[in-house]
Every structure is written in structure tokens, then in C-alpha cells.
GROMACS .gro file of C-alpha atoms in nm:
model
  394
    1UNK     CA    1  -0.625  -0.383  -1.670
    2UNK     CA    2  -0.734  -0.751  -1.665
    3UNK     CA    3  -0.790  -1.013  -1.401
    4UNK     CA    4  -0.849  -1.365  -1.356
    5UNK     CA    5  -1.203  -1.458  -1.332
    6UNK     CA    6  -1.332  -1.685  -1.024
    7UNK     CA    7  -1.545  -1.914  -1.129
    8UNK     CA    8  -1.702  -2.017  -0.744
    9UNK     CA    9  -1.691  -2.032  -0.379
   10UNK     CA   10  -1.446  -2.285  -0.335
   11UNK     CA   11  -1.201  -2.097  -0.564
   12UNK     CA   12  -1.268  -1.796  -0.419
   13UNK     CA   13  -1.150  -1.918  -0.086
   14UNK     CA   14  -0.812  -2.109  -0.194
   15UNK     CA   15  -0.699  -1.733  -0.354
   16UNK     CA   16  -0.795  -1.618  -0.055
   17UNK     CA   17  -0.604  -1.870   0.141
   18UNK     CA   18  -0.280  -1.802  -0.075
   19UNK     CA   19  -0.303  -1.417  -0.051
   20UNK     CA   20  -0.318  -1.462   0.324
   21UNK     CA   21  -0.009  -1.647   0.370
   22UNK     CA   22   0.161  -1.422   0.106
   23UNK     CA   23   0.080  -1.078   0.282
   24UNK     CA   24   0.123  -1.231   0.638
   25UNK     CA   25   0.470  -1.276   0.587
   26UNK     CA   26   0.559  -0.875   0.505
   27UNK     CA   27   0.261  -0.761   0.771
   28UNK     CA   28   0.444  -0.694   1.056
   29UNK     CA   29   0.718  -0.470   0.829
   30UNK     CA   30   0.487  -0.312   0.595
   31UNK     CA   31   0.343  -0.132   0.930
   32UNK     CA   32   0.639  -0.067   1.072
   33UNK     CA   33   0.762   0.140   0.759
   34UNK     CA   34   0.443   0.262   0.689
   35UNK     CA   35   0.495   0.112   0.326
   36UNK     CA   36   0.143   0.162   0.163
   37UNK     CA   37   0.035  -0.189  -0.012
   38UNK     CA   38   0.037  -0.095  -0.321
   39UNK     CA   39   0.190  -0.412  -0.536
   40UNK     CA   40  -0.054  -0.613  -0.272
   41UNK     CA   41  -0.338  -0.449  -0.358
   42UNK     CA   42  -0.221  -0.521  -0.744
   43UNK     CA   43  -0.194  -0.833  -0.703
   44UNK     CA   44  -0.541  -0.880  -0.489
   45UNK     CA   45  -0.696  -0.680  -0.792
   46UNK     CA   46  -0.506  -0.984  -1.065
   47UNK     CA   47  -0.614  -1.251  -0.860
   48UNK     CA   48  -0.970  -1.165  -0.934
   49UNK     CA   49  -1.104  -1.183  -0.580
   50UNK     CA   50  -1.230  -0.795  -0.585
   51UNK     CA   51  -1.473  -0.966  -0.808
   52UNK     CA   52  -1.625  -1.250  -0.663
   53UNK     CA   53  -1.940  -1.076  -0.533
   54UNK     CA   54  -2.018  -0.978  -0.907
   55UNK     CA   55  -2.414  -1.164  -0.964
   56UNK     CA   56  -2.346  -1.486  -1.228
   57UNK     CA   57  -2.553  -1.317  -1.494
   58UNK     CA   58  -2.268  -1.033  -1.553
   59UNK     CA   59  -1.990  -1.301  -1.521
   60UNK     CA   60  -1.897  -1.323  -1.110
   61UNK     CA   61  -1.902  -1.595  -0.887
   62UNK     CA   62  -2.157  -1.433  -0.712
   63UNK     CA   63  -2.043  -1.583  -0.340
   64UNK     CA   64  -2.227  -1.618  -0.047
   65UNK     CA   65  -2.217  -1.398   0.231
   66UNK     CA   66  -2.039  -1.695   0.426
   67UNK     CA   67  -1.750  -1.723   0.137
   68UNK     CA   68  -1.762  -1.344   0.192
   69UNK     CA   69  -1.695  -1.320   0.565
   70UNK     CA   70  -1.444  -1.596   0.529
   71UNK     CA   71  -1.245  -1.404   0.285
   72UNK     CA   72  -1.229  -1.110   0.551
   73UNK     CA   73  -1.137  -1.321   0.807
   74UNK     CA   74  -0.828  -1.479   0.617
   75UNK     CA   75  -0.700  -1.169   0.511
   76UNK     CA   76  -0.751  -0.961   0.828
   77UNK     CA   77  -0.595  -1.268   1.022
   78UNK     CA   78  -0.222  -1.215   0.798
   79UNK     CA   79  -0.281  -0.795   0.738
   80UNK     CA   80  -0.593  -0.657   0.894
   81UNK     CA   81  -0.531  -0.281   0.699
   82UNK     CA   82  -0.504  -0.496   0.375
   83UNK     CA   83  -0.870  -0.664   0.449
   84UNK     CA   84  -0.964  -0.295   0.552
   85UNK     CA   85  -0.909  -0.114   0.222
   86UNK     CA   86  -1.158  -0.341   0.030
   87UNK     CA   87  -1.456  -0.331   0.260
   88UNK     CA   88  -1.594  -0.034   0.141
   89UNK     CA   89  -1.540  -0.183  -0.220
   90UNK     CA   90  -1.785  -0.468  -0.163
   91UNK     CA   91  -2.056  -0.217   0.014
   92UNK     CA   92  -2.077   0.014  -0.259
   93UNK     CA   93  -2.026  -0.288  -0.525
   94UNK     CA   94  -2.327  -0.384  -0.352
   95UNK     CA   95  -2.492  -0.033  -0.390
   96UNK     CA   96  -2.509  -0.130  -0.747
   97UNK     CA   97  -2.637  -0.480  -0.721
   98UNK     CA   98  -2.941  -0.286  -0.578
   99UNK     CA   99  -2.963   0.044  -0.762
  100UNK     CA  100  -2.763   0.044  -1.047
  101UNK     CA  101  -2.970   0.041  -1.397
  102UNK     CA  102  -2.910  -0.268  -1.624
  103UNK     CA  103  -2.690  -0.049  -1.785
  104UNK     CA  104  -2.476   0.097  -1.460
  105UNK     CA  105  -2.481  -0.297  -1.390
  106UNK     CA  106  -2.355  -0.397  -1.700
  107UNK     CA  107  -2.033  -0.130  -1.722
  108UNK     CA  108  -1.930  -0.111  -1.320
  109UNK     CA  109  -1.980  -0.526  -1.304
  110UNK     CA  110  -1.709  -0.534  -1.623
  111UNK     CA  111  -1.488  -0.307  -1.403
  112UNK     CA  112  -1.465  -0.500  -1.058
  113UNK     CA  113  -1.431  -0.844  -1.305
  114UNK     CA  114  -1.081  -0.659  -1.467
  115UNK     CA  115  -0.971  -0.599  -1.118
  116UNK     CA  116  -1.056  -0.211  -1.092
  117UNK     CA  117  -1.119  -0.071  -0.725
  118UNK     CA  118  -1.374   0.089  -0.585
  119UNK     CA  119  -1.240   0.327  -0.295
  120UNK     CA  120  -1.499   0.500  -0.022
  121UNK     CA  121  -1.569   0.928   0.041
  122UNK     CA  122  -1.831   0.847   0.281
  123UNK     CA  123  -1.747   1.012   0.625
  124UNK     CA  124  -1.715   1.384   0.735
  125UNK     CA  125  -1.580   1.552   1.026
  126UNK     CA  126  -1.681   1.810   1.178
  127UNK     CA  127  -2.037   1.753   1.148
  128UNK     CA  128  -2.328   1.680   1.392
  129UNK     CA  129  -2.304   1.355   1.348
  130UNK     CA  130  -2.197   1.029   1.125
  131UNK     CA  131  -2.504   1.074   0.886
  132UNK     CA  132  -2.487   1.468   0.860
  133UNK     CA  133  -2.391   1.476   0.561
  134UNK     CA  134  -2.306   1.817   0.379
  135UNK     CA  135  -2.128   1.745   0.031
  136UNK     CA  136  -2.390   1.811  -0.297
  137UNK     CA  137  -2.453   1.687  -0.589
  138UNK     CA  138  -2.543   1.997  -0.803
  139UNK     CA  139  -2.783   1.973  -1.127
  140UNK     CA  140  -2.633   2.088  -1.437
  141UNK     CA  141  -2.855   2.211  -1.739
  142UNK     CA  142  -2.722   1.929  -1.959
  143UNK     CA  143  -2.813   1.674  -1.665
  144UNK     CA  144  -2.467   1.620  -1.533
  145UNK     CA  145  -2.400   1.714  -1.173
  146UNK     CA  146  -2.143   1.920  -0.990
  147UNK     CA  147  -1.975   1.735  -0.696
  148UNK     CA  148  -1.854   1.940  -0.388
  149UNK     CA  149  -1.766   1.864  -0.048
  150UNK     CA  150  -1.452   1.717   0.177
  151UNK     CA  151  -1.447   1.349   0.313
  152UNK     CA  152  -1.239   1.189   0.523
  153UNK     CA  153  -1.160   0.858   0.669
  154UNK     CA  154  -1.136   0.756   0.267
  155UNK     CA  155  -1.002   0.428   0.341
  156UNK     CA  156  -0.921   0.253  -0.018
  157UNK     CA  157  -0.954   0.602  -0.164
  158UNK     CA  158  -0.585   0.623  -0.270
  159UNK     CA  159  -0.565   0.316  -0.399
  160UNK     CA  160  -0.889   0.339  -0.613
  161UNK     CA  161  -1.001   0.338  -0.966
  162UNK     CA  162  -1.329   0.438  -0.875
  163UNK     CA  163  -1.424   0.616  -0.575
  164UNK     CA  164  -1.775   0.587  -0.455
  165UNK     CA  165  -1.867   0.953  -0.311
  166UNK     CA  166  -2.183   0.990  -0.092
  167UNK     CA  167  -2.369   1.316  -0.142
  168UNK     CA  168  -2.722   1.481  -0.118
  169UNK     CA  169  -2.847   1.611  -0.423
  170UNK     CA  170  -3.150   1.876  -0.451
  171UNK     CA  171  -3.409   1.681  -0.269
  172UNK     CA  172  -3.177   1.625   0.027
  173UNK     CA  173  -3.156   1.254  -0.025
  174UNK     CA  174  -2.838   1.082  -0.026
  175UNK     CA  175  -2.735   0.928  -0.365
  176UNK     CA  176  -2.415   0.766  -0.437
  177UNK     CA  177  -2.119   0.928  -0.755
  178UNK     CA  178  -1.940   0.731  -0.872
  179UNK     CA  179  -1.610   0.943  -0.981
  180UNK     CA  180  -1.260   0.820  -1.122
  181UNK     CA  181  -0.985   0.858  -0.937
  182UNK     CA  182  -0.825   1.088  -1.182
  183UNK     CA  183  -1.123   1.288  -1.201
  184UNK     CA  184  -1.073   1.688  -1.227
  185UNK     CA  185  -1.100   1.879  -0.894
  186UNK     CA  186  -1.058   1.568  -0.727
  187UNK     CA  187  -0.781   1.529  -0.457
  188UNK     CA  188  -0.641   1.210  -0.211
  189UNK     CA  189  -0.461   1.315   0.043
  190UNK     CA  190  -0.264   1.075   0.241
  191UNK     CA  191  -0.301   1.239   0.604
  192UNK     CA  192  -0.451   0.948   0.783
  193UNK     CA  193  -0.213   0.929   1.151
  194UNK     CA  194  -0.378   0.675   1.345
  195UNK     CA  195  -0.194   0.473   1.563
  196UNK     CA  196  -0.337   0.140   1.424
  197UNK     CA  197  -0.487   0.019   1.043
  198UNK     CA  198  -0.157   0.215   0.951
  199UNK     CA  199  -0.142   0.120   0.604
  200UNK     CA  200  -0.518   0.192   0.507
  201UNK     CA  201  -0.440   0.531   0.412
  202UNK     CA  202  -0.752   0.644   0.533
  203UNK     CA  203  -0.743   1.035   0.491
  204UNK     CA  204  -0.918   1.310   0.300
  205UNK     CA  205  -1.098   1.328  -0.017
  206UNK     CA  206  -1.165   1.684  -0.129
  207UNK     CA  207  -1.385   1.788  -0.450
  208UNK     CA  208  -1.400   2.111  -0.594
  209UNK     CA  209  -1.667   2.124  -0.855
  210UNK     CA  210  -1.615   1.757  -0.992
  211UNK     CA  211  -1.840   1.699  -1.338
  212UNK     CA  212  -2.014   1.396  -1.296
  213UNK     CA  213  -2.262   1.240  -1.585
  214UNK     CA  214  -2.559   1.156  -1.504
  215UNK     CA  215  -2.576   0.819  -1.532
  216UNK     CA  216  -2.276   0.770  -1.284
  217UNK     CA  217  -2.490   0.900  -0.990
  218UNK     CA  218  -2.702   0.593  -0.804
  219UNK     CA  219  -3.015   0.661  -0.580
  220UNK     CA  220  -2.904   0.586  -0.234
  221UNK     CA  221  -3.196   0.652  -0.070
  222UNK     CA  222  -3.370   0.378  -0.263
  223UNK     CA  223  -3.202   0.107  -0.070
  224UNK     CA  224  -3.361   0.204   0.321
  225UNK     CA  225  -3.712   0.272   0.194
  226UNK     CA  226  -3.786  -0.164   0.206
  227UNK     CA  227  -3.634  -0.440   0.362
  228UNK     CA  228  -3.273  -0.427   0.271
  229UNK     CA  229  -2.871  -0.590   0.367
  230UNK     CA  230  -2.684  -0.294   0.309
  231UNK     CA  231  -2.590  -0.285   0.640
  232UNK     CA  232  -2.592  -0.630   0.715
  233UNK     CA  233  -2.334  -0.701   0.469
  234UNK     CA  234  -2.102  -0.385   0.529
  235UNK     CA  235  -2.133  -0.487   0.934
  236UNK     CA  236  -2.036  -0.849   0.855
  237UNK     CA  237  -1.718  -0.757   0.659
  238UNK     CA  238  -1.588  -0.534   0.976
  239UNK     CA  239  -1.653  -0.797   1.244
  240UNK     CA  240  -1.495  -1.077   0.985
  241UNK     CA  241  -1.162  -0.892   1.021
  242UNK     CA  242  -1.202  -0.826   1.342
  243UNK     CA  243  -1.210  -1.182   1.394
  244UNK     CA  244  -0.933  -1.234   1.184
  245UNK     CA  245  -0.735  -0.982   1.390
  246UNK     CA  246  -0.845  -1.204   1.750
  247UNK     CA  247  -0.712  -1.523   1.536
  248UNK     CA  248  -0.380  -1.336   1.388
  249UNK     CA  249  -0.299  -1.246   1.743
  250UNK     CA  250  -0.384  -1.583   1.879
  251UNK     CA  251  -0.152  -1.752   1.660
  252UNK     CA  252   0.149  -1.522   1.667
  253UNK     CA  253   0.129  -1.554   2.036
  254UNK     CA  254   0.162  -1.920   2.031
  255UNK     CA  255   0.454  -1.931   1.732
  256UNK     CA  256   0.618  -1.740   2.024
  257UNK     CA  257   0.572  -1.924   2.325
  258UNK     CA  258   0.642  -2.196   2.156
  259UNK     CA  259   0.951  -2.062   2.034
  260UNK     CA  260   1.083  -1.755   2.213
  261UNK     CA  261   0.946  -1.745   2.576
  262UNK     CA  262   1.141  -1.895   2.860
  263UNK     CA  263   0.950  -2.100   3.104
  264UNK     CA  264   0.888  -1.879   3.453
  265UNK     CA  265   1.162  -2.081   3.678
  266UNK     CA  266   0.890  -2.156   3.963
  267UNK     CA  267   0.705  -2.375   3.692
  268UNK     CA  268   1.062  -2.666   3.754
  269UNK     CA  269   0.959  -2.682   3.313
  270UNK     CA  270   1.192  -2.656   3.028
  271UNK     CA  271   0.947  -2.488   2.783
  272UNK     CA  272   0.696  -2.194   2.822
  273UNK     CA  273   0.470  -2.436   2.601
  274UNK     CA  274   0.417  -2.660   2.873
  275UNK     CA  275   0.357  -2.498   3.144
  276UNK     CA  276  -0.046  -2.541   3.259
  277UNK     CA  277  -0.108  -2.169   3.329
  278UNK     CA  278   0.021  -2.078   3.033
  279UNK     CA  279  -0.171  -2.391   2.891
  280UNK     CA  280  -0.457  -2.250   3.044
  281UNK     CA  281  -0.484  -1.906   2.929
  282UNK     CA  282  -0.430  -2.043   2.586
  283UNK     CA  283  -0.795  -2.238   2.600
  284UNK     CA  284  -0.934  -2.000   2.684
  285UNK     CA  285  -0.806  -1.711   2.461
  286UNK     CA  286  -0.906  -2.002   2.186
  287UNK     CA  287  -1.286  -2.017   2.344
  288UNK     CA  288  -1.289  -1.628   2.295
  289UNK     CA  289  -1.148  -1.658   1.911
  290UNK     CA  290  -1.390  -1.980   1.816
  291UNK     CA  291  -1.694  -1.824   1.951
  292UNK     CA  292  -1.627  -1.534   1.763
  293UNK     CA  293  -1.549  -1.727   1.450
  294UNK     CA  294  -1.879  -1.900   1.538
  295UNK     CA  295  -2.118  -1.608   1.589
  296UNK     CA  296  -1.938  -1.417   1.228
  297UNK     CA  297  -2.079  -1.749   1.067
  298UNK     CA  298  -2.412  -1.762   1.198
  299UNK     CA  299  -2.462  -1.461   1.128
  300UNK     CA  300  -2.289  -1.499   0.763
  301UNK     CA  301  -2.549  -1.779   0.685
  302UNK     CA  302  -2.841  -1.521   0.811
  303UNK     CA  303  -2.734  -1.301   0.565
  304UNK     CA  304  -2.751  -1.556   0.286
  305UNK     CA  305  -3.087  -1.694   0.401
  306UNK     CA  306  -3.226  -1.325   0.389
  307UNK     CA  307  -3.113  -1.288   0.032
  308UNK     CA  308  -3.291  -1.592  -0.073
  309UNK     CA  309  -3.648  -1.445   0.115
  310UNK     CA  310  -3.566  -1.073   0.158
  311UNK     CA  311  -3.844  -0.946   0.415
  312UNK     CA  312  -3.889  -0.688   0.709
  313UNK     CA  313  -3.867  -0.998   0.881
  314UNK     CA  314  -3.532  -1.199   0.737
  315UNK     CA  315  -3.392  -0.850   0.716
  316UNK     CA  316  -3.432  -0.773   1.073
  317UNK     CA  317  -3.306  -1.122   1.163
  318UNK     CA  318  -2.983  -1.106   0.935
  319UNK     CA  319  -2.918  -0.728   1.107
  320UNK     CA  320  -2.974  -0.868   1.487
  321UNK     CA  321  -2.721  -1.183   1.407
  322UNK     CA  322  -2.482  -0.963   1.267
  323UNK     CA  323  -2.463  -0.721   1.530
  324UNK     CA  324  -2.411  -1.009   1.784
  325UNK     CA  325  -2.148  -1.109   1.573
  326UNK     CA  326  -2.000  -0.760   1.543
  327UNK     CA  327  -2.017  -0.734   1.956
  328UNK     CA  328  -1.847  -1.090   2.032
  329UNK     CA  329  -1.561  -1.000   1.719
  330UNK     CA  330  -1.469  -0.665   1.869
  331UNK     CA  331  -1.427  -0.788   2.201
  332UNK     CA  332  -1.286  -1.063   2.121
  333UNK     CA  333  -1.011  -0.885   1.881
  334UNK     CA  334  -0.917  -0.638   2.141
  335UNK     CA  335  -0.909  -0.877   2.439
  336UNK     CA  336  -0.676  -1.131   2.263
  337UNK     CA  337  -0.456  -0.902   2.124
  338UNK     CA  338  -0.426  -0.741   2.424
  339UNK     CA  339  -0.345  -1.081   2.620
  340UNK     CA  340  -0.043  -1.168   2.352
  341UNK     CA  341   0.202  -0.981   2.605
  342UNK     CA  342   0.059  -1.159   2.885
  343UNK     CA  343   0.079  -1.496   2.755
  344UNK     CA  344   0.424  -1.425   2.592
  345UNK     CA  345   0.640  -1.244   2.826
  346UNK     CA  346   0.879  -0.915   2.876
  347UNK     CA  347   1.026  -0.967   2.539
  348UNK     CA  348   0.713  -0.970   2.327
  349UNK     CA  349   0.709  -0.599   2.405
  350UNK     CA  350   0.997  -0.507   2.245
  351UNK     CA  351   0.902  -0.211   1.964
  352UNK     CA  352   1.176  -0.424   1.696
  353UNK     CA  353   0.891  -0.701   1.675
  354UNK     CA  354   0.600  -0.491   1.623
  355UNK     CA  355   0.351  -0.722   1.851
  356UNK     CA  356   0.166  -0.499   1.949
  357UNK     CA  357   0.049  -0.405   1.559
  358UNK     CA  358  -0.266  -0.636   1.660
  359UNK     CA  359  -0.365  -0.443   1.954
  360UNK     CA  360  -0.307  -0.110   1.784
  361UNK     CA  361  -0.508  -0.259   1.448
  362UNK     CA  362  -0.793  -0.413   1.725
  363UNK     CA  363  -0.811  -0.122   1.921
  364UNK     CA  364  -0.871   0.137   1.617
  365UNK     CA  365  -1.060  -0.061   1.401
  366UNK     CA  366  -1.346  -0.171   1.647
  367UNK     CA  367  -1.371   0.238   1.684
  368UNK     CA  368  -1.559   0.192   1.389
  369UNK     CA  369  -1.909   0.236   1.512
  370UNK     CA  370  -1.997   0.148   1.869
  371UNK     CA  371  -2.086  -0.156   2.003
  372UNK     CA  372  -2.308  -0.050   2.290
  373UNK     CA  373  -2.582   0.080   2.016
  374UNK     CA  374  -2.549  -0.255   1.878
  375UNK     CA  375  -2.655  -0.455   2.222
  376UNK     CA  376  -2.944  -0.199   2.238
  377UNK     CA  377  -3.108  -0.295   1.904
  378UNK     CA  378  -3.044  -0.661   1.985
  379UNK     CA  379  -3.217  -0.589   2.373
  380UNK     CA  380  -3.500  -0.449   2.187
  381UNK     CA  381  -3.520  -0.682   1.950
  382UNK     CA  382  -3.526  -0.986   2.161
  383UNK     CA  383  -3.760  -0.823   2.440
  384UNK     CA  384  -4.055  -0.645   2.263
  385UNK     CA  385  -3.944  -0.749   1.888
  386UNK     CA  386  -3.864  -0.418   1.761
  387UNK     CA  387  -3.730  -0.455   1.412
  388UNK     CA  388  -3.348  -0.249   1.396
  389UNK     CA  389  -3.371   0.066   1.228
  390UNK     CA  390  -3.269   0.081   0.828
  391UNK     CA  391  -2.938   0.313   0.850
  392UNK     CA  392  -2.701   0.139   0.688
  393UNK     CA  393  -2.529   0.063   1.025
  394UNK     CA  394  -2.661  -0.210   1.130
   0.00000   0.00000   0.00000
């Protein structure tokens, strides 16, 4: 498998661009059909963009977290399961930035720069709770492990060439295996029924005593014992597409007013477009989307400067920003998608024109992990400085 190499931000950016508008235009069919993405995904993996986060001394563009957030935000505004199924890609790409040996650097950075995918067996069910985690890595005598355990919510899992697999091995830390799709006693299995994100086929990974070497196996752990970004940057990438969501919605609303809806006879107008409520509700669905769009880069750039001067400190102050942003995006995503039917009329509900995709995609998505825990780190934080925990959440 090979890919074309991005050579910086601003390239970065125009492929994203141009894979918008291409995916955009088979969004609103792909979920109707349920047709998993698969030639998309091929051609995101040829365009080289799964690579750009890849540091310059291995080859990558090494982007910012700005050009990062952007890149969500396109491709969530034209196909918000497409932006999905790569998230967990950059987060455990980024897993290796911070763990990986030279060596683990040196072979995994080769395989995101030919265009290979990392998926994501993170999540359990059934457990106490989100970071109850009961699959094992096993210690072989020849130093290899044995993987077991089911996952599920394995969005990008299906699609992978890698998948990232989050275990505890025999000290009850969390490490991270790193197992090939094709790997024996390894399973995908495309049961994911959720009413929105359709096409992330996000369902369960089992494994059944799954060899893995050694030096595939990263200490997790590791990243929360300093000041650290993992969750910064994996928090940043959801509420980028759920901005992109808010701004998909907002636009596909106005193509059809301006288009489609008839003018309310009481208005005495010709055209929906001109009528001032209508004209009203449109600013201020737009204040919603820009503020969101605002906040997503604030926080971006918080990220970046806390890479440059990583401390408890610049840490706690990329987490807090990010948060915000991650509050303002979900509401905003739901809230706008939601007001579509309002601002468009009777006809927008019709099933035939799938609409209501971005309300479905807004509505499960922002399920993700819950605001309202969010506000209370940021409350804390801003009242008696209380730095946000180091889960990986936030």
C-alpha cells in the first residue's frame, strides 16, 4: 500500500477541502443504504491525510493541532461518520508519538505515511464503568503476550490495518497492542445499530488468545503519570466534528430555503429566503455555529501552545479550553440540526431526503462522553484553580 506524502499544513488542508466536497455529495445516500465507506476510506488513506500528524523527523507534516481540528471540521461538515472512523486513528497515532521506542516510532510512523489505518478496541460494556477495563495482556515465556477480552464501540475497527487494543497486563496498568487486523483469534463484527454515525461500523471486537510480540505492546500508563494532551487532542477531534455537523446542517438548511421552501402566505413574499423571521432565525443559528467554530479554535491553538511548553500548567489550560469547546460544539450541533425542520418547513421532513441524518449523527455522537462533567472541571478550574484530572477524557 502506498500514499502520497503531505508535505505541510496548507496542503494538508486543500486535501482536506477536496475530500469534503467529494464525500458530501454521496453523504446523505451512503446513510440511507447503510453502504459502509469503504472506497472513501481508500481513498482518504491515498491521499495521505491519515498521515499528516506523523513528527517531520520520520517523514510527516507534523500539523498543528489547529490544521488538525480543521481537518475534522471539514470532513464532519460533508460526512460526520467518515470524520468519525479516523479519530481514534490520530489518538492512538499519538499514543506512539509519546510511548513508542525509536524503533516502534520508526516502523508504525512508515505505516500511517503508506496510508495504513489504525482502528480503536477501547470500550467495554457491561462493566462498572468507561475505564473498567477487563481484557489482559498475558506474559508468555518467550516475552510475547496473550490478548483476551471483547470490545465494543470499535469504531474504525473494520476498516483497519492496525487495531489499537487497550488492555491491562500483570501489574494492572493499562498498556496499549497493537494487533493486525488479520491477526489469529481476532474477530470484527459489524453489529453496531445506532440510529445515527450509521456508517462508522462501530461494533464488537472479540480476541481469543491473540499472540502479540512484545515489542507491539506500548505502556499506556506512562502517558497520565506527567503533564500530558492525550486527552486534549482526542477531545478536540470530537468537538471539531461536532462542529462540522452544526455547520453541515446550517448549510443544507439554507440550500433549501433558498431553493425548496415556499414562503408562509401571511409573509405577502415570493421566496422563503426573504422573509425576516426566517432571516432571523438564520443569524442566529449562524451566531450558534461561529461561536462554536470560534471556541474549537481557541482551544486548537491551546493545544499547540501546550506542545511547545508542556507543563501541569499549559496542560491544564489546553484541557479547560478544550472542554469549553467540546460543551459549545455539542450544543451547538444538536441545536442546529435540530432547528433545520424549523427553518425549512413540512417538506424537509420527508424520510426520501434523509434531513434529519444531522440530527440523528448530532444527537448520537455528542453521547460520547458527557458534557455536564466537562462544565464541572471548567467550574473548578476557574473558581479555586483545580487542575482537571489526567484520564484521558478530558
Amino acid at each position: 500500500m502506498s500514499a502520497h506524502i503531505i508535505t505541510d499544513d496548507a496542503e494538508a488542508l486543500a486535501v482536506a477541502t477536496a475530500l469534503a466536497d467529494e464525500f458530501r455529495a454521496g453523504a446523505a445516500q451512503r446513510d440511507r443504504d447503510r453502504r459502509l465507506p469503504t472506497s472513501e476510506l481508500d481513498r482518504m488513506s491515498a491521499s495521505g491525510l491519515l498521515g499528516v500528524s506523523v513528527p517531520a523527523r520520520h517523514g510527516g507534516a507534523d500539523v498543528s493541532a489547529l490544521t488538525l481540528a480543521e481537518i475534522f471540521r471539514l470532513l464532519g461538515s460533508a460526512d460526520s461518520s467518515l470524520a468519525q472512523i479516523p479519530q481514534s486513528h490520530f489518538v492512538y497515532a499519538n499514543v506512539i508519538r509519546r510511548q513508542g521506542t525509536e524503533e516502534q516510532q520508526k516502523f508504525f510512523f512508515a505505516e500511517l505515511l503508506a496510508g495504513r489505518r489504525f482502528g480503536n478496541a477501547q470500550s467495554e460494556a457491561g462493566t462498572r464503568h468507561v475505564q473498567d477495563i477487563r481484557t489482559r495482556l498475558t506474559p508468555r515465556p518467550d516475552g510475547s503476550y496473550l490478548l483476551s477480552g471483547v470490545k465494543h464501540y470499535c469504531t474504525g475497527a473494520l476498516f483497519a490495518h492496525w487495531i489499537p487494543v487497550l488492555a491491562l497486563a500483570e501489574d494492572d496498568r493499562p498498556h496499549v497492542a497493537y494487533v493486525p487486523r488479520d491477526a489469529d483469534g481476532l474477530t470484527v463484527t459489524d453489529d453496531w445499530d445506532g440510529m445515527g454515525q450509521r456508517t462508522t461500523a462501530s461494533g464488537t471486537v472479540r480476541l481469543d488468545g491473540v499472540v502479540v510480540p512484545a515489542d507491539r505492546v506500548l505502556p499506556h500508563h506512562l502517558t497520565f503519570q506527567g503533564p500530558q494532551l492525550h486527552g486534549a487532542v482526542a477531545q478536540l477531534l470530537h468537538a471539531a466534528i461536532d462542529v462540522g455537523i452544526a455547520g453541515g446542517a446550517l448549510a443544507e438548511a439554507a440550500e433549501f430555503v433558498r431553493t425548496k421552501s415556499r414562503p408562509w402566505f401571511e409573509s405577502g413574499l415570493d421566496s422563503a429566503a426573504e422573509d425576516p423571521l426566517l432571516i432571523q432565525r438564520f443569524g442566529e443559528l449562524a451566531v450558534q455555529e461561529r461561536a462554536a467554530v470560534a471556541l474549537l479554535r481557541e482551544a486548537a491553538r491551546a493545544v499547540d501552545a501546550a506542545r511547545d511548553h508542556l507543563t501541569d500548567e499549559s496542560a491544564a489550560e489546553a484541557s479547560i479550553a478544550v472542554a469549553a469547546a467540546k460543551v459549545r460544539a455539542a450544543e451547538a450541533a444538536v441545536s442546529v440540526a435540530g432547528a433545520l425542520f424549523e427553518v425549512s418547513g413540512t417538506r424537509s421532513a420527508l424520510d426520501s431526503l434523509n434531513l434529519h441524518r444531522h440530527w440523528r449523527d448530532a444527537r448520537t455522537h455528542t453521547l460520547h462522553d458527557p458534557t455536564r462533567w466537562k462544565i464541572q472541571h471548567i467550574g473548578r478550574y476557574v473558581l479555586n484553580g483545580t487542575l482537571p484530572p489526567r484520564h484521558g477524557l478530558l
